Short mmCIF file of C-alpha atoms in Angstrom, two decimals:
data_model
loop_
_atom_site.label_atom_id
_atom_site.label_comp_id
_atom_site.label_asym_id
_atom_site.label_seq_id
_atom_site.Cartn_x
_atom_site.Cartn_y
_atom_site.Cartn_z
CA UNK A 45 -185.10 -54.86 -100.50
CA UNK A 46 -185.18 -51.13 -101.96
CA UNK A 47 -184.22 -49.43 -105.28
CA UNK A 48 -181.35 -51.54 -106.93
CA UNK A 49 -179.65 -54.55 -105.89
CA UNK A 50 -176.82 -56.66 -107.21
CA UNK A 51 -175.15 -59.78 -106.52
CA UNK A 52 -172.33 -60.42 -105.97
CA UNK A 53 -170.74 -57.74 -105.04
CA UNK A 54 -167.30 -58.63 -105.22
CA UNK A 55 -166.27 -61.41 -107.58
CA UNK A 56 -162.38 -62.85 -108.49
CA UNK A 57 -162.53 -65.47 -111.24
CA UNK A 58 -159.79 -67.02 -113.57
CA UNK A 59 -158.99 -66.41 -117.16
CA UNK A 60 -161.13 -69.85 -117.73
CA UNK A 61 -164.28 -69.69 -115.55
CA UNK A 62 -167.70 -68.85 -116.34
CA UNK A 63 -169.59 -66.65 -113.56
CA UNK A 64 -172.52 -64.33 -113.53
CA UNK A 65 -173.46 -61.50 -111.90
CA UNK A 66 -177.15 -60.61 -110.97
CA UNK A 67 -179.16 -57.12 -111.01
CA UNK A 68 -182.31 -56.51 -109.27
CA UNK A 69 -184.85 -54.05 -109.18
CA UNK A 70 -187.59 -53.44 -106.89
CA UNK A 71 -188.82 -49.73 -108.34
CA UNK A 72 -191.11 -50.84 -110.92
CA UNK A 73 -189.13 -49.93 -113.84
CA UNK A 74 -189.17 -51.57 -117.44
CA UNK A 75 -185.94 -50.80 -118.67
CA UNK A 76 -182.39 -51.71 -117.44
CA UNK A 77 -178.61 -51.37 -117.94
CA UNK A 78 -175.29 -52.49 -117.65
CA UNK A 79 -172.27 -50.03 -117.28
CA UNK A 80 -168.90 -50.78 -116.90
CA UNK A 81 -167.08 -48.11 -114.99
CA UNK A 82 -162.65 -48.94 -115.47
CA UNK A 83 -160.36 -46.62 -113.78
CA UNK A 84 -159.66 -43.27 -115.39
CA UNK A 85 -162.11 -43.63 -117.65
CA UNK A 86 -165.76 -42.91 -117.99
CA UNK A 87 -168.42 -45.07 -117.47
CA UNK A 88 -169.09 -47.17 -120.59
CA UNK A 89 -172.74 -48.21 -121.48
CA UNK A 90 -172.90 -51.91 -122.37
CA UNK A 91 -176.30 -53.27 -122.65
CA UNK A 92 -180.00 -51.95 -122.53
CA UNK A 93 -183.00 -53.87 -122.41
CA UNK A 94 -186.48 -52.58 -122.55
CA UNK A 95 -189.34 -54.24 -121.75
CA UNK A 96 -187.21 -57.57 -121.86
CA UNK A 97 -186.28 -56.25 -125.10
CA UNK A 98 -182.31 -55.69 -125.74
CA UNK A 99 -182.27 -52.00 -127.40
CA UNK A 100 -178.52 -51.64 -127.15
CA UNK A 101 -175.41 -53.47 -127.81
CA UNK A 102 -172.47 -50.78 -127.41
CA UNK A 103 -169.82 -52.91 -129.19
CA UNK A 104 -169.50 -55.33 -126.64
CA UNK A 105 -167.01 -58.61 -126.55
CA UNK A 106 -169.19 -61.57 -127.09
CA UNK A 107 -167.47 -63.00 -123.91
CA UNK A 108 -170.06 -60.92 -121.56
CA UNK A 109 -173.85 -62.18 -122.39
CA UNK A 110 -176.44 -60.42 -121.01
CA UNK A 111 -179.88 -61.76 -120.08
CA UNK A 112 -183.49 -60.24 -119.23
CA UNK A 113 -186.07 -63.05 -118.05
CA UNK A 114 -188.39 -60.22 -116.94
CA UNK A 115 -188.35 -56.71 -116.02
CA UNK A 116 -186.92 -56.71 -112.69
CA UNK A 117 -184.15 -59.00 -113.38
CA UNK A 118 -181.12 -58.18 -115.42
CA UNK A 119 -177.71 -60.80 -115.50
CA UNK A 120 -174.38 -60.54 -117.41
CA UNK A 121 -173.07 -63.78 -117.89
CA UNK A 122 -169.37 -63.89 -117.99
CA UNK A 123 -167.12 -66.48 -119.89
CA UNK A 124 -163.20 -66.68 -120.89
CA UNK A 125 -162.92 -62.87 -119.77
CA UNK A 126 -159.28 -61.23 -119.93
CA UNK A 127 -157.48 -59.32 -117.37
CA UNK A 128 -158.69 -56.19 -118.98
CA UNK A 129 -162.21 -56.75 -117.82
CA UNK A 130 -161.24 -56.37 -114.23
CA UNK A 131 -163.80 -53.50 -113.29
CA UNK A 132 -167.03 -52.20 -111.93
CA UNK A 133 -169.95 -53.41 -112.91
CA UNK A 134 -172.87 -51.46 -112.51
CA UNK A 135 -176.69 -51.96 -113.06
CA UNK A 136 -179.15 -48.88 -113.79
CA UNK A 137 -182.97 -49.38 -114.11
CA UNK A 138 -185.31 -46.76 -115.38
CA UNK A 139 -189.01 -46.02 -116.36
CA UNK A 140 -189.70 -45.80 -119.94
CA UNK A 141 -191.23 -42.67 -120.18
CA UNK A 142 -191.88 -42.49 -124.01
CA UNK A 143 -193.13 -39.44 -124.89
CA UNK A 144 -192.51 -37.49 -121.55
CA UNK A 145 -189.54 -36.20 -119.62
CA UNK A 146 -186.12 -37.84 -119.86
CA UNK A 147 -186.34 -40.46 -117.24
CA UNK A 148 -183.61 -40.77 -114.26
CA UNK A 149 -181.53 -44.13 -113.92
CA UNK A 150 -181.03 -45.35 -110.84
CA UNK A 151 -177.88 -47.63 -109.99
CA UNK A 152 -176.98 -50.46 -108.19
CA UNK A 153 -174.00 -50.65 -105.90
CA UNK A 154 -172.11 -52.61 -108.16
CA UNK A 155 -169.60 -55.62 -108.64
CA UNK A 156 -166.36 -55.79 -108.36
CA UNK A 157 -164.94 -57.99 -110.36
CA UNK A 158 -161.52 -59.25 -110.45
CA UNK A 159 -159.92 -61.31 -113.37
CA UNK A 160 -156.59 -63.10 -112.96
CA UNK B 185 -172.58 -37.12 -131.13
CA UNK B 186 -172.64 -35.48 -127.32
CA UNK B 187 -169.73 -35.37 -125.01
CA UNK B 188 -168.93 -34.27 -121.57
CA UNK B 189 -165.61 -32.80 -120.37
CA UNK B 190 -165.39 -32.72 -116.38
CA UNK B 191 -162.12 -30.03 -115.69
CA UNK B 192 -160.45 -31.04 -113.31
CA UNK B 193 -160.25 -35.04 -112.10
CA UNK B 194 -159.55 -33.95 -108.69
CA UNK B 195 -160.83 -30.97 -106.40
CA UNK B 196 -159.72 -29.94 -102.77
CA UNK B 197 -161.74 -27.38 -100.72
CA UNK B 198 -161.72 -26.59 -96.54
CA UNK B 199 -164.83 -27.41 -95.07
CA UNK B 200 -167.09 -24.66 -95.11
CA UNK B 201 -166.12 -23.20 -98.60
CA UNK B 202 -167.66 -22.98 -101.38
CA UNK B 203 -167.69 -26.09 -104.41
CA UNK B 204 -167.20 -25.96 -107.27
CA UNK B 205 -167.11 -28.64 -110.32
CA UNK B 206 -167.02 -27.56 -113.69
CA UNK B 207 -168.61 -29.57 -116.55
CA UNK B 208 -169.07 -28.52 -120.34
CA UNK B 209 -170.75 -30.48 -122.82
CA UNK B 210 -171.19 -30.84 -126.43
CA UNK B 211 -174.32 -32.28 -128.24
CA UNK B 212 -176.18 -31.44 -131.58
CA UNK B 213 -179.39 -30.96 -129.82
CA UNK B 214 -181.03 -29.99 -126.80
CA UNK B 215 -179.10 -31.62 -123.85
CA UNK B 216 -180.16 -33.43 -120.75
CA UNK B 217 -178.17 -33.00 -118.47
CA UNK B 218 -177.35 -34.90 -114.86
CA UNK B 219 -174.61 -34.81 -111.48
CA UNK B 220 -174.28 -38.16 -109.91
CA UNK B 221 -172.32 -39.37 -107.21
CA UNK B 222 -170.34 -41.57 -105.86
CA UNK B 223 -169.63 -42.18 -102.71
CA UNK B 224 -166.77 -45.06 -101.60
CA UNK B 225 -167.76 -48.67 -102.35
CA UNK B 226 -171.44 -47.59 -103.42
CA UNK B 227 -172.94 -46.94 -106.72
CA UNK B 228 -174.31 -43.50 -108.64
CA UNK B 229 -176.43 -41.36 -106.80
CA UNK B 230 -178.82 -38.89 -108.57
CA UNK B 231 -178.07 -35.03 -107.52
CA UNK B 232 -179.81 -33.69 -109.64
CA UNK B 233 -180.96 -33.17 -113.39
CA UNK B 234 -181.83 -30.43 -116.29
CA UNK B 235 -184.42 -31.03 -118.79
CA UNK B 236 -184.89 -27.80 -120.51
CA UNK B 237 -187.08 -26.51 -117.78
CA UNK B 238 -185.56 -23.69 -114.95
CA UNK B 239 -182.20 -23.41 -115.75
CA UNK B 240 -181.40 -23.35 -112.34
CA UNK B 241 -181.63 -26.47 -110.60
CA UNK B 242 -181.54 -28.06 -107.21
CA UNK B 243 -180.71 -31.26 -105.86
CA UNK B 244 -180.12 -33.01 -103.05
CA UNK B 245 -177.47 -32.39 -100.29
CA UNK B 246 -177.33 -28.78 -100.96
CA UNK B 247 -176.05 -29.15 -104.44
CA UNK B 248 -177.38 -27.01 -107.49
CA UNK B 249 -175.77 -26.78 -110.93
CA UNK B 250 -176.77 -23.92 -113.06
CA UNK B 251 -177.41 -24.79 -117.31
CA UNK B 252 -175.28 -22.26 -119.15
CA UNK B 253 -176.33 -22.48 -123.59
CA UNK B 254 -173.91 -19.69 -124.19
CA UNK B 255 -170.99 -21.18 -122.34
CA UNK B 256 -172.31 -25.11 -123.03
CA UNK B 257 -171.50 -25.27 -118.91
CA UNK B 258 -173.47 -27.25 -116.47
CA UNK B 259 -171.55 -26.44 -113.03
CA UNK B 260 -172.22 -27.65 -109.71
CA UNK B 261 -172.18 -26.18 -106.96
CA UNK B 262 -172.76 -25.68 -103.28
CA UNK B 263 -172.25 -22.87 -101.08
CA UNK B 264 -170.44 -24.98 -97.71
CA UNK B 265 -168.67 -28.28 -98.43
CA UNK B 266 -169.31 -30.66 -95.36
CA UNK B 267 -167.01 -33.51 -94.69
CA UNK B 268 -169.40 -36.13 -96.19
CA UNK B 269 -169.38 -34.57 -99.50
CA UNK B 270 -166.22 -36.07 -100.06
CA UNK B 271 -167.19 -38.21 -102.75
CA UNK B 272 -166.68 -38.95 -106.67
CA UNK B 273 -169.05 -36.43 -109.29
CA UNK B 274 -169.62 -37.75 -113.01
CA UNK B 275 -171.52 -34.91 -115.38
CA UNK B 276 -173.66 -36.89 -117.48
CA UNK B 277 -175.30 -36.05 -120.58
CA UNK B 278 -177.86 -37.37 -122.63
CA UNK B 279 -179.58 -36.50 -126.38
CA UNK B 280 -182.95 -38.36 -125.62
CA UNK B 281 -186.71 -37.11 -125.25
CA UNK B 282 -188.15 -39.75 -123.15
CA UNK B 283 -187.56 -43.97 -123.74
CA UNK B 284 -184.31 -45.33 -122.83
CA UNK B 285 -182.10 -42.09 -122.70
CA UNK B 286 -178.44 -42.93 -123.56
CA UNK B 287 -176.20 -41.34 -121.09
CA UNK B 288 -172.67 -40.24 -121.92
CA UNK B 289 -170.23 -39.78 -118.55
CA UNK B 290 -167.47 -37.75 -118.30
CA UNK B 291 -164.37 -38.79 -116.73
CA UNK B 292 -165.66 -38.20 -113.14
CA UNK B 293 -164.02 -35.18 -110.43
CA UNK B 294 -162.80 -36.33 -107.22
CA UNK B 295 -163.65 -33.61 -104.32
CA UNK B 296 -161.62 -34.08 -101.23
CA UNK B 297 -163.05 -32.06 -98.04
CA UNK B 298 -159.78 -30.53 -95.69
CA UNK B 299 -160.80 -30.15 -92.20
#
């Protein structure tokens, strides 16, 4: 496997079940993300972690829990979510480069979730 | 706090013309700014990215966007669309000097390629 992977990449689950979707990434980075990309709208940061390390909370519902075991590995667990969450979910990993350059993000195809 | 505004949420052009996707941004110091893509079903794609360096710069596919301080304008550009350019564009922005930037997305631009 290459670059950014995530699993699963389409997901339908009720108002009342608890899922989670996985993020992968085989690029050697230290720092990952969850987006959230809704129709007509932009793409809203949810989550960073560095180096394991959660750096960013943008306002998030405590119904989406993210977790970083290592650097490479990046879930969002998902409980009681509304119909309104119904979107993509992407995953972005990045090199810290502290100091240096702005570093790229590099994306994951995404999941489609589905909540009815 | 920065912001991008992309004009235009969806763009037609005949193959072979030139593109064009306007983006303008707003942030309190020097920007960063990236063109990603999307193509159907996938997710963003790096195109390419200004740090403060040439303000001319190119990506892949054929794509270049020019950095514009007196206009605040970051369009992209290429010279002959092809069919497979037919994709979704987000103009990205982002206030950071290194660590974990904090990108800001505009609303994306759909480009539709007529054969």
């Amino acid at each position: 496997e290459t670059g950014v992977t995530q699993t699963p990449r389409h997901l339908v689950m009720g108002m009342t079940n608890k899922k989670s979707l996985k993020c992968e990434q085989h690029l050697g980075h230290n720092a990952m993300y969850w987006y959230k990309q809704s129709a007509k709208k932009p793409l809203e940061l949810m989550f960073v972690y560095n180096f394991k390390e959660q750096t960013e909370n943008n306002s998030v519902p405590s119904r989406f829990s993210p977790e970083c075991p290592n650097s490479s590995h990046l879930f969002l667990h998902l409980h009681t979510l509304q119909p309104e969450d119904s979107a993509l979910y992407l995953c972005a990993s990045s090199q810290d480069g502290s100091g240096g350059p702005v570093d790229t993000q590099y994306f994951g195809p995404g999941t489609r979730l589905t909540v009815l | 706090a920065q912001s991008v505004t992309q004009l235009g949420s969806h763009v037609s052009v005949s193959e072979g013309a030139l593109v064009l996707l306007r983006c303008n941004y707003s942030s309190s110091v020097p920007p960063y700014l990236f063109w990603y893509v999307q193509y159907p079903n996938q997710g963003l794609q790096l195109l390419l990215k200004y740090t403060s360096a040439a303000t001319l710069v190119k990506g892949i596919n054929g794509f270049e966007a020019e950095f514009k301080k007196s206009e605040t304008s970051f369009h992209l550009t290429k010279p002959s669309a092809h069919m497979s350019d037919a994709a979704e564009y987000f103009c990205a922005v982002s206030d950071s000097f290194g660590g974990n930037e904090k990108l800001t997305f505009g609303t994306g631009t759909r480009l539709t390629i007529i054969p």
